[in-house]
PDB file of C-alpha atoms in Angstrom:
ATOM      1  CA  UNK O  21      17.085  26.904  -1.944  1.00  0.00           C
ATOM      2  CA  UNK O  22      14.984  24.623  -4.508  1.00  0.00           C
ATOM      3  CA  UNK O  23      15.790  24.641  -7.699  1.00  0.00           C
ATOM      4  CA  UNK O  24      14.555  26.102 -10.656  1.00  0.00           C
ATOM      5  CA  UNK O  25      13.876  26.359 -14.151  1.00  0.00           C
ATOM      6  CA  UNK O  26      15.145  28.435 -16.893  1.00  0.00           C
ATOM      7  CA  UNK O  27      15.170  28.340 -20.457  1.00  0.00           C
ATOM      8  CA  UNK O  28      18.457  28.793 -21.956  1.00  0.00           C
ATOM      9  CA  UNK O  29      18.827  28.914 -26.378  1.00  0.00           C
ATOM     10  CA  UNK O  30      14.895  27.501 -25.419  1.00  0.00           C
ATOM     11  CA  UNK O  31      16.341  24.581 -23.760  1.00  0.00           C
ATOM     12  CA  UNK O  32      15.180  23.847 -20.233  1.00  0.00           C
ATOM     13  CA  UNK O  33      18.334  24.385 -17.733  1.00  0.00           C
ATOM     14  CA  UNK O  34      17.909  23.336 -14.209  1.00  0.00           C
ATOM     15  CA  UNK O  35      19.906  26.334 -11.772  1.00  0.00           C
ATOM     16  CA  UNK O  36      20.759  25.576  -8.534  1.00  0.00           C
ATOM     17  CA  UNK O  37      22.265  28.347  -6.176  1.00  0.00           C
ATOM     18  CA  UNK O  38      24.841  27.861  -3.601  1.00  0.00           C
ATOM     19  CA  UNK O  39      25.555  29.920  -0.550  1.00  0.00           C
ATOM     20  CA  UNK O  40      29.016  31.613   0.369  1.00  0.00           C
ATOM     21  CA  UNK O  41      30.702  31.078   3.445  1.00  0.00           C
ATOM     22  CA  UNK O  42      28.728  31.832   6.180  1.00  0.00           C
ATOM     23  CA  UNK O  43      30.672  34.712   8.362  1.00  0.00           C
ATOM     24  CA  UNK O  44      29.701  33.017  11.876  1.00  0.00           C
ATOM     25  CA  UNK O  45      30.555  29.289  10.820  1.00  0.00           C
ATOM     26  CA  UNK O  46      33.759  30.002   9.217  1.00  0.00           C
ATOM     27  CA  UNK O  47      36.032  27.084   9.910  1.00  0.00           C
ATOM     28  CA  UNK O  48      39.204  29.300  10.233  1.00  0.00           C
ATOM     29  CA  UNK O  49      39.427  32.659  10.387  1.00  0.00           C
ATOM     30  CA  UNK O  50      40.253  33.964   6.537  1.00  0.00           C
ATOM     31  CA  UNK O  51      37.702  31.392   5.561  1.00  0.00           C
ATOM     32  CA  UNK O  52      35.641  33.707   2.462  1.00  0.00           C
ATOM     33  CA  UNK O  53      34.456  31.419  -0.032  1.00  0.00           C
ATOM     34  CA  UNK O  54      31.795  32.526  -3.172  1.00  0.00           C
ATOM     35  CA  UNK O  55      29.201  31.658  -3.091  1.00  0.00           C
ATOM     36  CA  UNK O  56      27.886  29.315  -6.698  1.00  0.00           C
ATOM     37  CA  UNK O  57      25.193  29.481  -9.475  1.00  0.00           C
ATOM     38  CA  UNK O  58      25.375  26.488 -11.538  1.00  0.00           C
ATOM     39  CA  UNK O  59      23.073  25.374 -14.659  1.00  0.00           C
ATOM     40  CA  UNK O  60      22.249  21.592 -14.907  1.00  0.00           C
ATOM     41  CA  UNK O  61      21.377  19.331 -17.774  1.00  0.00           C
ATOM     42  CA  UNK O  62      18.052  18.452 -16.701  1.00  0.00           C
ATOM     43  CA  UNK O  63      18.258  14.806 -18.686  1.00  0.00           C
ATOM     44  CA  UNK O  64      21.891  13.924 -17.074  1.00  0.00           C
ATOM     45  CA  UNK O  65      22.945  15.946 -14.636  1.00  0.00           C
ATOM     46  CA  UNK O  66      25.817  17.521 -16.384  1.00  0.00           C
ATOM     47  CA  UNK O  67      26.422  20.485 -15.319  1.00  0.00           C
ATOM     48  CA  UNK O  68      26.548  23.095 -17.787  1.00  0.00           C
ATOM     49  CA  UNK O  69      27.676  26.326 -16.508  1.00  0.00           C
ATOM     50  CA  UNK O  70      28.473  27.983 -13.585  1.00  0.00           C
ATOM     51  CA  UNK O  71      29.041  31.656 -11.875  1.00  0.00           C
ATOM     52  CA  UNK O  72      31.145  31.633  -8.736  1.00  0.00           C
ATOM     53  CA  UNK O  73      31.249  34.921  -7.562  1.00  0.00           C
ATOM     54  CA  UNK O  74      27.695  34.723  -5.454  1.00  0.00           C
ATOM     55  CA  UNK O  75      27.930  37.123  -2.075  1.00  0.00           C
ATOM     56  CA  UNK O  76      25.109  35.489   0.416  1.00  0.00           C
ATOM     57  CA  UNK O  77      25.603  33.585   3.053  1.00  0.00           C
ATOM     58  CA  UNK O  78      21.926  32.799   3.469  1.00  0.00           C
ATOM     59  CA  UNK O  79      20.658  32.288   0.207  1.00  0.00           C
ATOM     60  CA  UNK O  80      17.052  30.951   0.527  1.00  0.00           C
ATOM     61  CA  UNK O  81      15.244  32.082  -3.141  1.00  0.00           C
ATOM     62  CA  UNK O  82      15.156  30.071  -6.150  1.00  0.00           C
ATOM     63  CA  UNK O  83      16.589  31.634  -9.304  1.00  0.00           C
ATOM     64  CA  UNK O  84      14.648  33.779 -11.592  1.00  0.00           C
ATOM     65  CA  UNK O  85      14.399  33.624 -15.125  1.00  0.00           C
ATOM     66  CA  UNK O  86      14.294  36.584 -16.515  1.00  0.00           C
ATOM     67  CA  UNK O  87      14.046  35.855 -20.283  1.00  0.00           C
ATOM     68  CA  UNK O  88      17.111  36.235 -23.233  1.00  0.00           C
ATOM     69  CA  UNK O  89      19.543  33.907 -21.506  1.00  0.00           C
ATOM     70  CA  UNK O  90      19.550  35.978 -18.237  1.00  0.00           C
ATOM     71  CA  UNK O  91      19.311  34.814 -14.957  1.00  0.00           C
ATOM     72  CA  UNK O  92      17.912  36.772 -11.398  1.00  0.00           C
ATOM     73  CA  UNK O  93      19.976  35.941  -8.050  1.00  0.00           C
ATOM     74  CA  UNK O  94      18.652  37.337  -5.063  1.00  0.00           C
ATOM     75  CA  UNK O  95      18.948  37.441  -1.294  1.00  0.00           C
ATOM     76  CA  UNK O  96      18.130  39.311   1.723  1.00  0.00           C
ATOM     77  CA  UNK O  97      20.448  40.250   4.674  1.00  0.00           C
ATOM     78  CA  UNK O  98      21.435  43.180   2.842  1.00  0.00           C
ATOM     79  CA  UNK O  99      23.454  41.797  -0.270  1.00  0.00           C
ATOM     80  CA  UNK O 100      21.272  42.041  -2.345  1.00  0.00           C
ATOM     81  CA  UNK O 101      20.516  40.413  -6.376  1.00  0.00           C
ATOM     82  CA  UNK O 102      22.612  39.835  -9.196  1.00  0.00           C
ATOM     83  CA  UNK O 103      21.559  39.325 -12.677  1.00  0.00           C
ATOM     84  CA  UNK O 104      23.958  37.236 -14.901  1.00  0.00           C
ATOM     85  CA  UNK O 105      23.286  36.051 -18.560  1.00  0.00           C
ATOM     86  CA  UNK O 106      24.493  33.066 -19.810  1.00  0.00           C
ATOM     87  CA  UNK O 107      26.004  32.497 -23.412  1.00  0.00           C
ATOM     88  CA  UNK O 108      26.824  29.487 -25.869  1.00  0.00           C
ATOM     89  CA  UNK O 109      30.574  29.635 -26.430  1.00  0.00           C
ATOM     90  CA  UNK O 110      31.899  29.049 -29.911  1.00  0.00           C
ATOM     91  CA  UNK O 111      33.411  26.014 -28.976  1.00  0.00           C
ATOM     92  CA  UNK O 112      29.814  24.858 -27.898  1.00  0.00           C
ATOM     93  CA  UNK O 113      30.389  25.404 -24.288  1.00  0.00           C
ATOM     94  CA  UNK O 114      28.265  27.608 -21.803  1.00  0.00           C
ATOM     95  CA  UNK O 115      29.705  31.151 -20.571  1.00  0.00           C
ATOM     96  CA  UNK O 116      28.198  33.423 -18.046  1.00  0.00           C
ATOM     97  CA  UNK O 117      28.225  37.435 -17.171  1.00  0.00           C
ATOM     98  CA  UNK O 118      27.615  39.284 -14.801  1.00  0.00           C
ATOM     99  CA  UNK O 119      25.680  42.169 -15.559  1.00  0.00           C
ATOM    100  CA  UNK O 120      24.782  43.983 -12.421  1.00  0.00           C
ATOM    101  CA  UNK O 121      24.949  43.520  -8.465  1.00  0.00           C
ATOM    102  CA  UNK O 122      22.389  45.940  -6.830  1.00  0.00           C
ATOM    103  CA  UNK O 123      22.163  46.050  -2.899  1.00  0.00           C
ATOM    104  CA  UNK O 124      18.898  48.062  -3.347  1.00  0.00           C
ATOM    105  CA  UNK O 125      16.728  45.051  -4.246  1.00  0.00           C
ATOM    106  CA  UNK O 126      16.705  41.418  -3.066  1.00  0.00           C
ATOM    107  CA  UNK O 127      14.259  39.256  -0.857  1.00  0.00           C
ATOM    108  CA  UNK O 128      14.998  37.245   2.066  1.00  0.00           C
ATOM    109  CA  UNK O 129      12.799  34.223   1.928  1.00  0.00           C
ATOM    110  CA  UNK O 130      10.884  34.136  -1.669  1.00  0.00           C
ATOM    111  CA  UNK O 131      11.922  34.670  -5.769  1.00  0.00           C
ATOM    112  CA  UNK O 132      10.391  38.146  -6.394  1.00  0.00           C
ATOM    113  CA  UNK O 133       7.528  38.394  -9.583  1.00  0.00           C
ATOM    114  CA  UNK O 134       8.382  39.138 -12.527  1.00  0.00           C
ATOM    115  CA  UNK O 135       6.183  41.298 -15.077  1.00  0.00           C
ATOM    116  CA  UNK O 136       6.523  43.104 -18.335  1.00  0.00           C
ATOM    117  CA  UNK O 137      10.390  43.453 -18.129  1.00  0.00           C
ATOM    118  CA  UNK O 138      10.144  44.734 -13.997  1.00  0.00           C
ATOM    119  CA  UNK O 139      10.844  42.855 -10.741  1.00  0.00           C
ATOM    120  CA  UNK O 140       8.589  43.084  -7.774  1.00  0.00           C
ATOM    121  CA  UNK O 141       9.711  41.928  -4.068  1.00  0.00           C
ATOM    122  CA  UNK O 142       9.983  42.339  -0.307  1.00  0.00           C
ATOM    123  CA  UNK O 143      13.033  43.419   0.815  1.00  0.00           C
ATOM    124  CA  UNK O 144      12.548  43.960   4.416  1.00  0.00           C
ATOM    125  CA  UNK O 145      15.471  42.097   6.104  1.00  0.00           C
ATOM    126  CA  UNK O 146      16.610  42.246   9.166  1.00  0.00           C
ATOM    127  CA  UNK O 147      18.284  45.942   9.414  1.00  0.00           C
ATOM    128  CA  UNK O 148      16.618  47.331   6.318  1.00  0.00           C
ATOM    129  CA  UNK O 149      12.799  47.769   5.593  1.00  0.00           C
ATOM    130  CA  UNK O 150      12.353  49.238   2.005  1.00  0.00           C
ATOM    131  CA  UNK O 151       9.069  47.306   2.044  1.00  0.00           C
ATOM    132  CA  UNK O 152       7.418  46.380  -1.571  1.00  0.00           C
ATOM    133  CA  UNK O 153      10.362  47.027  -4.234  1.00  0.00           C
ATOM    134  CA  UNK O 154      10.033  47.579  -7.907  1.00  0.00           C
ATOM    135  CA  UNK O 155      13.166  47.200  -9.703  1.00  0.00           C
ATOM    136  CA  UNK O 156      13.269  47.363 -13.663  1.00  0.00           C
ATOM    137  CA  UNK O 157      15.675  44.976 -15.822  1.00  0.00           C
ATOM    138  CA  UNK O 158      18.980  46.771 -15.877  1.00  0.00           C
ATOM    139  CA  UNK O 159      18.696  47.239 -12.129  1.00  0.00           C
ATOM    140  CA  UNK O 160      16.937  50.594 -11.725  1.00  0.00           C
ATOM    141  CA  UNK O 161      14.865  50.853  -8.485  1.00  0.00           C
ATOM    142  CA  UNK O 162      11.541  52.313  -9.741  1.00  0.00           C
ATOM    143  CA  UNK O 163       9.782  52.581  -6.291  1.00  0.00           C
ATOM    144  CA  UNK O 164       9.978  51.554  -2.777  1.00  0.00           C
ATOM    145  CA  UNK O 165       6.770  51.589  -0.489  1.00  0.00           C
ATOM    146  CA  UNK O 166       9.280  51.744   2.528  1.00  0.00           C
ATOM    147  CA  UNK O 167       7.205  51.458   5.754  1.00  0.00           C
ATOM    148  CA  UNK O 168       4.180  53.277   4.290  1.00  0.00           C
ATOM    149  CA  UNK O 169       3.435  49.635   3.183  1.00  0.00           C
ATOM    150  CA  UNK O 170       5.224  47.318   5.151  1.00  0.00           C
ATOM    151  CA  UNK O 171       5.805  44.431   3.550  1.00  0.00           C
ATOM    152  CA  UNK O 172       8.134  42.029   5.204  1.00  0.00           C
ATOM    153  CA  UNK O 173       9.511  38.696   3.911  1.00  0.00           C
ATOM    154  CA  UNK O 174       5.342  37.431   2.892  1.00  0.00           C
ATOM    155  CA  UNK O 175       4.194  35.440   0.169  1.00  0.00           C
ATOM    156  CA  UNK O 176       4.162  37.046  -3.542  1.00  0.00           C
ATOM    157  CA  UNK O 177       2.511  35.094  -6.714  1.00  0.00           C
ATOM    158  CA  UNK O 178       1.303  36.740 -10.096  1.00  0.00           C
ATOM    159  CA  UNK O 179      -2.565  35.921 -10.899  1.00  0.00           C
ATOM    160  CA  UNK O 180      -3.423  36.342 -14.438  1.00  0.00           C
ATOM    161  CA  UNK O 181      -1.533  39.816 -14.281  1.00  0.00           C
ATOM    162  CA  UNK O 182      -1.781  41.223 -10.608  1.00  0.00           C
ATOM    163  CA  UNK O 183       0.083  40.090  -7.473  1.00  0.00           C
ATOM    164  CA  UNK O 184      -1.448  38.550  -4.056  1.00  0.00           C
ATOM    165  CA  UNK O 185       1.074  39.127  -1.140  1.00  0.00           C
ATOM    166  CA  UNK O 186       0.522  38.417   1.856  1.00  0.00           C
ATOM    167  CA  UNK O 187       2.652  41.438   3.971  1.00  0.00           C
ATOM    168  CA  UNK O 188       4.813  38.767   6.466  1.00  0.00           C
ATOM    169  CA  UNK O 189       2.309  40.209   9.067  1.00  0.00           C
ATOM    170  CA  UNK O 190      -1.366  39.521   8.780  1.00  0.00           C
ATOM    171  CA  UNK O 191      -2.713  41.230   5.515  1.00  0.00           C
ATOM    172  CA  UNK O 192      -3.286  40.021   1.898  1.00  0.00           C
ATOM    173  CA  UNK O 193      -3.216  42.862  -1.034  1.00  0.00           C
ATOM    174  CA  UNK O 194      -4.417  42.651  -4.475  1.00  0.00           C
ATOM    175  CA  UNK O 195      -1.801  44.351  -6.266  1.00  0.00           C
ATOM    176  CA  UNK O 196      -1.477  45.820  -9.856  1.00  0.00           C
ATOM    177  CA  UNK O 197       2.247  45.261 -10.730  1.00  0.00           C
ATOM    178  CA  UNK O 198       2.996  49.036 -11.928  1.00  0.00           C
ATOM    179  CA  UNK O 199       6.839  50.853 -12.710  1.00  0.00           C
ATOM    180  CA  UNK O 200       5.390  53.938 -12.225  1.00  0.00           C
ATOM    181  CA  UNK O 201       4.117  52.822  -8.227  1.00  0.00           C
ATOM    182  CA  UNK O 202       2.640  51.368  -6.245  1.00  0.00           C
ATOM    183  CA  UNK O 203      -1.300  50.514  -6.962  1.00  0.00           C
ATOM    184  CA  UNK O 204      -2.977  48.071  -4.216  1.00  0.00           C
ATOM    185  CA  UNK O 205      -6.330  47.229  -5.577  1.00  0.00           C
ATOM    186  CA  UNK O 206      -7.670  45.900  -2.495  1.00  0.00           C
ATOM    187  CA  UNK O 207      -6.968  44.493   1.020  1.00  0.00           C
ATOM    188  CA  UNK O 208      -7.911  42.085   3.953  1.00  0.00           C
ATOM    189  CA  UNK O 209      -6.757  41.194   7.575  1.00  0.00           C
ATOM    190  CA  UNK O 210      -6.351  37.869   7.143  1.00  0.00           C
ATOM    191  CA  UNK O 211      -3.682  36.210   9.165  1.00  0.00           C
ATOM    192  CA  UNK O 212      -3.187  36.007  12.725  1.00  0.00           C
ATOM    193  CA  UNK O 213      -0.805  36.055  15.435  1.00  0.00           C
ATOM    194  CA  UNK O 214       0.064  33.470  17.889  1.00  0.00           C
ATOM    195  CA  UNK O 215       1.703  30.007  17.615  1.00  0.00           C
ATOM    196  CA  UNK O 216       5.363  31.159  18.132  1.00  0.00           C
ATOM    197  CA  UNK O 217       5.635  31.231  21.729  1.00  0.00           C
ATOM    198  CA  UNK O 218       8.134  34.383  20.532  1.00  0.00           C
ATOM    199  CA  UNK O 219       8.005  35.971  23.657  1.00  0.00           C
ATOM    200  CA  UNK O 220      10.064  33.797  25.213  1.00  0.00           C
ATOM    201  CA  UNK O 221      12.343  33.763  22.173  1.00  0.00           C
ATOM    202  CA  UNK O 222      14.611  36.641  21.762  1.00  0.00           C
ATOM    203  CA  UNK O 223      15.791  35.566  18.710  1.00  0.00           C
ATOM    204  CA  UNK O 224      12.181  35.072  17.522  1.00  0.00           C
ATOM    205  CA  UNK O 225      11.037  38.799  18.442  1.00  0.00           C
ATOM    206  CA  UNK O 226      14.190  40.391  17.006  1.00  0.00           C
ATOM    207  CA  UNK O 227      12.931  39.152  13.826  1.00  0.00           C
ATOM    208  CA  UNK O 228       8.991  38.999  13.640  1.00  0.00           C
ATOM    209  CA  UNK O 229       7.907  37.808  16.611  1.00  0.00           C
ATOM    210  CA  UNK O 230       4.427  36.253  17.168  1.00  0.00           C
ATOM    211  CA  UNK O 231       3.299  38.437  13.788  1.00  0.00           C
ATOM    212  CA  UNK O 232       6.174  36.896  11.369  1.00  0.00           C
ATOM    213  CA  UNK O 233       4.334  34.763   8.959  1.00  0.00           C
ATOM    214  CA  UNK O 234       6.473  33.873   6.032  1.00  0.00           C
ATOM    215  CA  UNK O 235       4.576  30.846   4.442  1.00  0.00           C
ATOM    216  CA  UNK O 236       4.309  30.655   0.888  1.00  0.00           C
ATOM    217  CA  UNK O 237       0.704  30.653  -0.637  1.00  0.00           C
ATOM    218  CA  UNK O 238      -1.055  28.580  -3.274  1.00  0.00           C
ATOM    219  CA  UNK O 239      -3.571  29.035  -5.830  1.00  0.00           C
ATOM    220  CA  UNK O 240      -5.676  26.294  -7.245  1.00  0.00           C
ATOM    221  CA  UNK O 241      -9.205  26.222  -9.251  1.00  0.00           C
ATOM    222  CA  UNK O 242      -9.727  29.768  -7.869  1.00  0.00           C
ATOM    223  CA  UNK O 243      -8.739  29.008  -3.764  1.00  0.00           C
ATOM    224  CA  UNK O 244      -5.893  30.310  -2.305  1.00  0.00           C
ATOM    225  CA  UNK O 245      -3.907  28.789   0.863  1.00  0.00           C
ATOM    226  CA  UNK O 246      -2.559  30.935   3.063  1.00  0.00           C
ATOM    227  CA  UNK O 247      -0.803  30.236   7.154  1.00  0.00           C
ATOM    228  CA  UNK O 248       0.076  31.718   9.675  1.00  0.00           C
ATOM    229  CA  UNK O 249       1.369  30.412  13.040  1.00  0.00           C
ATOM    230  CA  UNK O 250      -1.774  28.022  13.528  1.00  0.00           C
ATOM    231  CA  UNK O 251      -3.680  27.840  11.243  1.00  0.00           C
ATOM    232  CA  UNK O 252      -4.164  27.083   7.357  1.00  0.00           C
ATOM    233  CA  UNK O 253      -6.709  29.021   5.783  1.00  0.00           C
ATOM    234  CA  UNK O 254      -8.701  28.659   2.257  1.00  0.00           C
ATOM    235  CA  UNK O 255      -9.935  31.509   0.694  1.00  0.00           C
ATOM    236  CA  UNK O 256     -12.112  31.858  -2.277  1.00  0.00           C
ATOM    237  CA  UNK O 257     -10.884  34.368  -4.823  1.00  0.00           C
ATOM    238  CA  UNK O 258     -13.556  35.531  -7.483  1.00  0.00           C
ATOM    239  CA  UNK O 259     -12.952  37.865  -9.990  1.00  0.00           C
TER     240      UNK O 259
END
């Protein structure tokens, strides 16, 4: 995972996460080791606090911040998200707790969006598709669109208030970030297949095959970048 940013007491702490063990490269048998959230001094690398009870043995998203001192861990193959906060100790030092672990909400490849105190990501992994979940700040799951609209490990950023996502397939919504459900504003076929050669790749069409398009998008000066499996596309968004 890359690393990210998240204020702390309004200081700027740098969080790394860690995987745990991986179950199919264990090294002996009883081999079960946490996985490890860790906050760094940005300015010398100390490292300032850590939580070391992370389950995921494939943990691709950056942290979350999530304001007041609390941090959002999440993952897909069905483990889930925690949410820790972290605390200045009297002695000066840095605590952390854990607040909730939820297997209902997580994402695979991306950091979900956050808005107005609610989380919004794609937890499709691969034996669960709950699709586009909303999930509130104690760890309440609001809404799932579930296969009605199947999102699937795309692309999520938050545009002056409202998501684009691409769906890990070949759409791109226009979404109003809502806890009471879920409101696309608008929609396009965008994204292609091809590129994968997946049909000669079991392992490829167990988990997307020649549709899977994970890239992450980006925004600039009012274009957005999006890919699929060959090629890049630019796309002009106007209000």
């Amino acid at each position: 995972m890359s690393p990210a940013i998240v204020k702390i007491d309004g200081k700027d702490h740098v969080v790394m996460v860690t995987p745990s063990t991986n179950p199919f490269q264990r090294a002996r048998p009883d081999e079960n080791e946490k996985g490890k959230v860790v906050g760094i001094d940005p300015l010398t690398g100390n490292i300032l606090w850590r939580y070391t009870n992370w389950y995921c043995h494939v943990s691709v998203p950056s942290a979350v911040d999530a304001g007041d001192n609390k941090v959002l861990i999440v993952g897909g193959y069905e483990l889930g998200a925690t949410m820790i906060k972290v605390e200045k100790q009297a002695d000066g030092s840095y605590g952390t707790t854990e607040l909730f672990t939820t297997k209902e909400f997580g994402d695979q490849t991306k950091p979900p969006v956050v808005h107005k105190g609610c989380f919004y990501g794609q937890f499709g992994t691969n034996n669960r598709r709950d699709g586009m979940v909303c999930m509130s700040m104690d760890g309440q799951i609001l809404w799932k669109t579930k296969r009605s609209y199947d999102f699937n490990k795309g692309s999520m950023i938050l545009v002056d208030g409202l998501i684009l996502a691409t769906d890990g397939a070949m759409k791109l919504y226009l979404i109003e970030p809502d806890p009471a459900g879920f409101k696309p504003l608008a929609s396009a076929a965008v994204l292609a297949e091809g590129g994968s050669g997946s049909e000669n790749d079991p392992l490829a069409s167990s988990v997307g095959g020649r549709d899977q398009n994970w890239a992450p998008m980006a925004l600039a000066d009012g274009k957005l970048l999006v890919r699929d499996q060959s090629r890049l596309k630019c796309l002009k968004i106007a209000q």
